[in-house]
CSV table of C-alpha atoms and ligand atoms in Angstrom, one decimal:
chain,number,residue,atom,x,y,z
A,1,UNK,CA,0.0,0.0,0.0
A,2,UNK,CA,1.7,3.2,-1.1
A,3,UNK,CA,0.4,5.5,1.6
A,4,UNK,CA,1.0,3.8,4.9
A,5,UNK,CA,4.5,2.8,3.9
A,6,UNK,CA,5.4,6.3,3.0
A,7,UNK,CA,4.2,7.6,6.3
A,8,UNK,CA,6.2,4.9,8.1
A,9,UNK,CA,9.3,5.8,6.1
A,10,UNK,CA,8.9,9.5,7.1
A,11,UNK,CA,9.0,8.6,10.8
A,12,UNK,CA,11.9,6.2,10.3
A,13,UNK,CA,14.1,8.8,8.7
A,14,UNK,CA,13.2,11.5,11.3
A,15,UNK,CA,14.0,9.2,14.3
A,16,UNK,CA,17.2,8.0,12.7
A,17,UNK,CA,18.3,11.5,12.0
A,18,UNK,CA,17.3,12.6,15.5
A,19,UNK,CA,19.5,10.0,16.9
A,20,UNK,CA,22.5,11.3,14.9
A,21,UNK,CA,22.0,15.1,15.1
A,22,UNK,CA,19.7,17.9,16.3
A,23,UNK,CA,16.1,18.4,15.4
A,24,UNK,CA,16.7,21.1,12.9
A,25,UNK,CA,19.0,19.1,10.8
A,26,UNK,CA,16.7,16.2,11.1
A,27,UNK,CA,14.0,18.2,9.4
A,28,UNK,CA,16.4,18.9,6.6
A,29,UNK,CA,17.3,15.3,6.2
A,30,UNK,CA,13.7,14.4,5.9
A,31,UNK,CA,13.1,17.0,3.3
A,32,UNK,CA,16.2,16.0,1.3
A,33,UNK,CA,15.0,12.4,1.4
A,34,UNK,CA,11.6,13.3,0.1
A,35,UNK,CA,13.1,15.6,-2.6
A,36,UNK,CA,15.5,13.0,-3.8
A,37,UNK,CA,12.7,10.4,-3.9
A,38,UNK,CA,14.8,8.2,-1.7
A,39,UNK,CA,12.2,5.7,-0.7
A,40,UNK,CA,12.8,2.0,-0.4
A,41,UNK,CA,11.5,-0.3,-3.2
A,42,UNK,CA,8.8,-1.6,-0.9
A,43,UNK,CA,7.3,1.9,-0.7
A,44,UNK,CA,6.9,2.5,-4.3
A,45,UNK,CA,4.5,-0.3,-5.1
A,46,UNK,CA,1.1,0.8,-6.4
A,47,UNK,CA,-1.3,-2.1,-5.8
A,48,UNK,CA,-3.9,-2.4,-8.5
A,49,UNK,CA,-6.7,-4.9,-8.7
A,50,UNK,CA,-8.5,-6.0,-11.8
A,51,UNK,CA,-10.8,-8.8,-13.0
A,52,UNK,CA,-8.7,-10.2,-15.9
A,53,UNK,CA,-11.6,-11.7,-17.8
A,54,UNK,CA,-12.5,-8.8,-20.0
A,55,UNK,CA,-10.5,-8.5,-23.2
A,56,UNK,CA,-9.4,-6.2,-24.7
A,57,UNK,CA,-9.4,-4.2,-21.5
A,58,UNK,CA,-7.8,-6.9,-19.2
A,59,UNK,CA,-7.0,-10.5,-19.7
A,60,UNK,CA,-4.0,-12.9,-19.4
A,61,UNK,CA,-2.0,-14.0,-22.5
A,62,UNK,CA,-0.8,-17.5,-23.0
A,63,UNK,CA,2.2,-16.8,-20.7
A,64,UNK,CA,-0.1,-15.7,-18.0
A,65,UNK,CA,0.9,-12.1,-18.2
A,66,UNK,CA,-1.8,-9.4,-17.8
A,67,UNK,CA,-2.5,-7.6,-21.1
A,68,UNK,CA,-4.9,-5.0,-22.4
A,69,UNK,CA,-6.0,-1.4,-22.5
A,70,UNK,CA,-6.4,-1.1,-18.8
A,71,UNK,CA,-3.1,-2.8,-18.1
A,72,UNK,CA,-1.2,-0.4,-20.4
A,73,UNK,CA,-3.0,2.5,-18.7
A,74,UNK,CA,-2.1,1.1,-15.2
A,75,UNK,CA,1.5,0.8,-16.2
A,76,UNK,CA,1.5,4.3,-17.6
A,77,UNK,CA,-0.1,5.8,-14.5
A,78,UNK,CA,2.4,3.9,-12.2
A,79,UNK,CA,5.3,5.1,-14.4
A,80,UNK,CA,4.2,8.7,-14.4
A,81,UNK,CA,3.7,8.8,-10.7
A,82,UNK,CA,6.9,6.9,-10.0
A,83,UNK,CA,5.6,3.7,-8.6
A,84,UNK,CA,6.2,0.0,-9.3
A,85,UNK,CA,3.0,-1.6,-10.4
A,86,UNK,CA,1.6,-4.8,-8.8
A,87,UNK,CA,-1.5,-6.2,-10.3
A,88,UNK,CA,-3.9,-8.6,-8.5
A,89,UNK,CA,-6.5,-10.6,-10.3
A,90,UNK,CA,-9.9,-10.7,-8.5
A,91,UNK,CA,-13.5,-11.5,-9.3
A,92,UNK,CA,-15.3,-8.4,-10.5
A,93,UNK,CA,-17.8,-8.5,-7.8
A,94,UNK,CA,-15.0,-8.4,-5.2
A,95,UNK,CA,-13.3,-5.2,-6.5
A,96,UNK,CA,-15.3,-2.6,-4.6
A,97,UNK,CA,-14.9,-4.5,-1.4
A,98,UNK,CA,-11.1,-4.7,-1.9
A,99,UNK,CA,-11.1,-0.8,-2.2
A,100,UNK,CA,-13.4,-0.3,0.8
A,101,UNK,CA,-11.1,-2.4,3.0
A,102,UNK,CA,-8.1,-0.7,1.4
A,103,UNK,CA,-6.5,-3.9,0.4
A,104,UNK,CA,-5.5,-2.2,-2.9
A,105,UNK,CA,-4.8,1.3,-4.0
A,106,UNK,CA,-6.7,1.4,-7.2
A,107,UNK,CA,-9.0,-0.7,-9.4
A,108,UNK,CA,-8.7,-0.6,-13.2
A,109,UNK,CA,-11.2,-3.0,-14.6
A,110,UNK,CA,-13.4,-1.4,-17.2
A,111,UNK,CA,-15.5,-0.2,-14.3
A,112,UNK,CA,-18.3,2.2,-15.1
A,113,UNK,CA,-18.4,5.2,-12.7
A,114,UNK,CA,-22.0,4.8,-11.5
A,115,UNK,CA,-23.6,7.0,-8.9
A,116,UNK,CA,-24.3,3.9,-6.8
A,117,UNK,CA,-20.7,2.9,-6.8
A,118,UNK,CA,-19.7,6.5,-5.9
A,119,UNK,CA,-21.3,6.0,-2.5
A,120,UNK,CA,-18.6,3.6,-1.7
A,121,UNK,CA,-15.5,4.5,-3.8
A,122,UNK,CA,-14.0,7.5,-5.6
A,123,UNK,CA,-13.5,7.6,-9.3
A,124,UNK,CA,-11.1,9.3,-11.7
A,125,UNK,CA,-12.4,11.1,-14.7
A,126,UNK,CA,-13.6,8.7,-17.4
A,127,UNK,CA,-11.0,7.3,-19.8
A,128,UNK,CA,-13.4,5.4,-22.1
A,129,UNK,CA,-17.0,5.4,-23.1
A,130,UNK,CA,-18.9,2.4,-24.3
A,131,UNK,CA,-22.5,1.1,-24.4
A,132,UNK,CA,-24.2,-2.3,-23.9
A,133,UNK,CA,-24.8,-5.1,-26.2
A,134,UNK,CA,-26.7,-8.4,-26.4
A,135,UNK,CA,-24.4,-11.0,-27.8
A,136,UNK,CA,-25.7,-14.2,-29.4
A,137,UNK,CA,-24.5,-17.1,-31.5
A,138,UNK,CA,-24.2,-16.6,-35.2
A,139,UNK,CA,-27.5,-17.2,-37.0
A,140,UNK,CA,-29.6,-16.6,-33.9
A,141,UNK,CA,-33.0,-15.1,-34.4
A,142,UNK,CA,-32.7,-13.0,-31.3
A,143,UNK,CA,-32.3,-9.5,-32.8
A,144,UNK,CA,-34.4,-7.2,-30.6
A,145,UNK,CA,-35.3,-6.6,-27.0
A,146,UNK,CA,-38.7,-8.4,-27.5
A,147,UNK,CA,-36.9,-11.5,-28.8
A,148,UNK,CA,-35.4,-11.9,-25.3
A,149,UNK,CA,-38.7,-13.2,-24.1
A,150,UNK,CA,-38.3,-16.8,-23.0
A,151,UNK,CA,-34.5,-16.9,-23.4
A,152,UNK,CA,-31.7,-17.4,-20.9
A,153,UNK,CA,-29.7,-14.2,-20.6
A,154,UNK,CA,-26.2,-14.3,-19.0
A,155,UNK,CA,-24.5,-11.3,-17.2
A,156,UNK,CA,-21.4,-10.9,-15.0
A,157,UNK,CA,-22.1,-10.7,-11.3
A,158,UNK,CA,-21.8,-7.2,-9.9
A,159,UNK,CA,-21.8,-5.4,-13.2
A,160,UNK,CA,-24.0,-2.6,-14.5
A,161,UNK,CA,-25.3,-5.2,-16.9
A,162,UNK,CA,-26.6,-7.3,-14.1
A,163,UNK,CA,-28.5,-4.3,-12.8
A,164,UNK,CA,-29.6,-3.4,-16.3
A,165,UNK,CA,-31.0,-6.9,-17.0
A,166,UNK,CA,-32.8,-6.8,-13.7
A,167,UNK,CA,-34.4,-3.5,-14.7
A,168,UNK,CA,-35.5,-4.9,-18.0
A,169,UNK,CA,-37.2,-7.7,-16.1
A,170,UNK,CA,-38.9,-5.3,-13.8
A,171,UNK,CA,-39.7,-2.4,-16.0
A,172,UNK,CA,-40.2,-3.8,-19.5
A,173,UNK,CA,-42.9,-6.3,-20.1
A,174,UNK,CA,-40.3,-9.0,-20.7
A,175,UNK,CA,-39.7,-12.5,-19.2
A,176,UNK,CA,-36.4,-14.2,-19.5
A,177,UNK,CA,-34.2,-16.3,-17.2
A,178,UNK,CA,-31.3,-14.3,-15.8
A,179,UNK,CA,-28.0,-16.2,-15.1
A,180,UNK,CA,-25.3,-14.2,-13.3
A,181,UNK,CA,-21.9,-15.7,-13.4
A,182,UNK,CA,-18.8,-14.4,-11.7
A,183,UNK,CA,-16.5,-14.7,-14.7
A,184,UNK,CA,-17.0,-13.0,-18.1
A,185,UNK,CA,-15.0,-15.6,-20.0
A,186,UNK,CA,-17.3,-18.3,-18.7
A,187,UNK,CA,-20.3,-16.4,-20.0
A,188,UNK,CA,-18.9,-16.6,-23.5
A,189,UNK,CA,-18.2,-20.4,-23.1
A,190,UNK,CA,-21.8,-20.9,-21.9
A,191,UNK,CA,-23.1,-18.9,-24.9
A,192,UNK,CA,-21.0,-20.9,-27.4
A,193,UNK,CA,-22.1,-24.2,-25.9
A,194,UNK,CA,-25.7,-23.1,-25.9
A,195,UNK,CA,-26.4,-23.2,-22.2
A,196,UNK,CA,-27.3,-19.6,-22.3
A,197,UNK,CA,-28.8,-17.8,-25.3
A,198,UNK,CA,-27.7,-14.2,-24.9
A,199,UNK,CA,-24.8,-12.5,-23.1
A,200,UNK,CA,-25.6,-8.9,-22.0
A,201,UNK,CA,-22.3,-7.1,-21.8
A,202,UNK,CA,-20.1,-4.1,-22.5
A,203,UNK,CA,-20.3,-3.2,-26.2
A,204,UNK,CA,-16.5,-2.6,-26.7
A,205,UNK,CA,-15.9,-6.1,-25.3
A,206,UNK,CA,-18.7,-7.7,-27.2
A,207,UNK,CA,-17.5,-6.2,-30.5
A,208,UNK,CA,-14.2,-8.0,-30.0
A,209,UNK,CA,-16.0,-11.4,-29.5
A,210,UNK,CA,-18.1,-10.8,-32.6
A,211,UNK,CA,-15.0,-10.2,-34.7
A,212,UNK,CA,-12.9,-13.0,-33.2
A,213,UNK,CA,-15.4,-15.7,-32.4
A,214,UNK,CA,-17.9,-15.1,-35.2
A,215,UNK,CA,-20.7,-14.3,-32.7
A,216,UNK,CA,-23.5,-11.8,-33.4
A,217,UNK,CA,-25.2,-9.2,-31.4
A,218,UNK,CA,-27.4,-6.1,-31.3
A,219,UNK,CA,-26.8,-2.9,-29.3
A,220,UNK,CA,-29.0,-2.1,-26.3
A,221,UNK,CA,-31.1,0.9,-27.3
A,222,UNK,CA,-32.1,1.6,-23.7
A,223,UNK,CA,-28.9,2.3,-21.9
A,224,UNK,CA,-26.6,5.2,-21.5
A,225,UNK,CA,-23.9,4.0,-19.1
A,226,UNK,CA,-21.3,6.3,-17.5
A,227,UNK,CA,-17.8,6.1,-18.8
A,228,UNK,CA,-15.1,3.7,-17.5
A,229,UNK,CA,-12.9,5.2,-14.8
A,230,UNK,CA,-10.2,4.2,-12.3
A,231,UNK,CA,-11.6,3.5,-8.8
A,232,UNK,CA,-10.0,4.3,-5.5
A,233,UNK,CA,-10.8,3.9,-1.8
A,234,UNK,CA,-12.9,6.9,-0.6
A,235,UNK,CA,-10.8,9.9,0.1
A,236,UNK,CA,-7.7,8.5,-1.6
A,237,UNK,CA,-5.1,11.2,-2.4
A,238,UNK,CA,-4.3,9.4,-5.6
A,239,UNK,CA,-7.5,10.6,-7.3
A,240,UNK,CA,-6.1,14.0,-8.1
A,241,UNK,CA,-2.7,12.7,-9.1
A,242,UNK,CA,-4.3,10.1,-11.5
A,243,UNK,CA,-6.7,12.7,-12.9
A,244,UNK,CA,-3.7,14.8,-13.8
A,245,UNK,CA,-2.0,11.9,-15.5
A,246,UNK,CA,-5.2,11.1,-17.4
A,247,UNK,CA,-5.6,14.8,-18.5
A,248,UNK,CA,-2.0,14.7,-19.7
A,249,UNK,CA,-2.6,11.3,-21.5
A,250,UNK,CA,-5.6,12.8,-23.3
A,251,UNK,CA,-3.6,15.9,-24.3
A,252,UNK,CA,-0.6,14.0,-25.5
A,253,UNK,CA,-2.6,11.6,-27.5
A,254,UNK,CA,-1.7,8.6,-25.4
A,255,UNK,CA,-5.3,7.6,-24.7
A,256,UNK,CA,-6.0,7.8,-28.4
A,257,UNK,CA,-3.1,5.5,-29.0
A,258,UNK,CA,-4.5,3.0,-26.6
A,259,UNK,CA,-7.9,3.2,-28.3
A,260,UNK,CA,-6.2,2.6,-31.6
A,261,UNK,CA,-4.1,-0.3,-30.3
A,262,UNK,CA,-6.8,-2.2,-28.4
A,263,UNK,CA,-10.1,-1.1,-29.9
A,264,UNK,CA,-9.4,0.1,-33.5
A,265,UNK,CA,-10.9,-2.9,-35.4
A,266,UNK,CA,-14.2,-1.8,-33.9
A,267,UNK,CA,-14.6,1.4,-35.7
B,301,LIG,N1,-18.5,-1.8,-17.4
B,301,LIG,C1,-19.2,-2.8,-16.6
B,301,LIG,C2,-19.4,-2.4,-15.2
B,301,LIG,O1,-18.7,-1.5,-14.7
B,301,LIG,C3,-18.5,-4.2,-16.7
B,301,LIG,C4,-17.1,-4.2,-16.3
B,301,LIG,C5,-16.6,-5.6,-16.2
B,301,LIG,N2,-15.2,-5.7,-16.0
B,301,LIG,C6,-14.4,-6.8,-16.0
B,301,LIG,N3,-13.1,-6.7,-15.9
B,301,LIG,N4,-15.0,-8.0,-16.0
B,301,LIG,O2,-20.1,-3.0,-14.5
């Protein structure tokens, strides 16, 4: 955890210095330390959690390394702020809890900055905007919201799509079986093997599956989801720092580069 360790290091250098010389010099030593960025390696780790089941934002390659838009962005943020990056893979529905209990410093996981989540965590400015899509097997005759009647619809647990599907059940005059799984990759497998008929998911991610797995889909006409943003424990001082990095990344064209690298086939 970046914060606690820094505070601890501050105390350590003061007491060390106090032992060796007077209080005035001690203050100087501490300042010099901070200025020179002389912190131990341990202190520089930025602990980030993600749910690596969401290509092209986050997944694992065949070597088991984390790859994707969010992973590049996490590396960029850590670099800019001078931290080493440590990524932990978690289930999506556990990410908010990990922030609330301050087990990690940040979450980058294609997470939409909803008002509901803002009650429990802080968000950066948005770095990507997407919509929602209903993904089906090729040749499926499910092409509209009405066609969802009587089908099995899969969503990932804890996502805005789970909430959205719930709302469709309650507010639209529609009846379908809702299956919430804790892994987005598993949803695709279930769709391909026919155990579920439709996957309701993020449009940028669904588009990738349509292109790569020959699936089909139709955009959800009803939603307007908030953009994806980096999430933090409430009150984290990293929010402003990350916002500054994101503004710079927008300005310099780095965000556009990431869109091009990971999402360009979609346009
Ligand atoms: N954007 C959606 C949400 O915030 C889905 C994100 C899912 N991310 C993931 N890494 N599986 O709820």
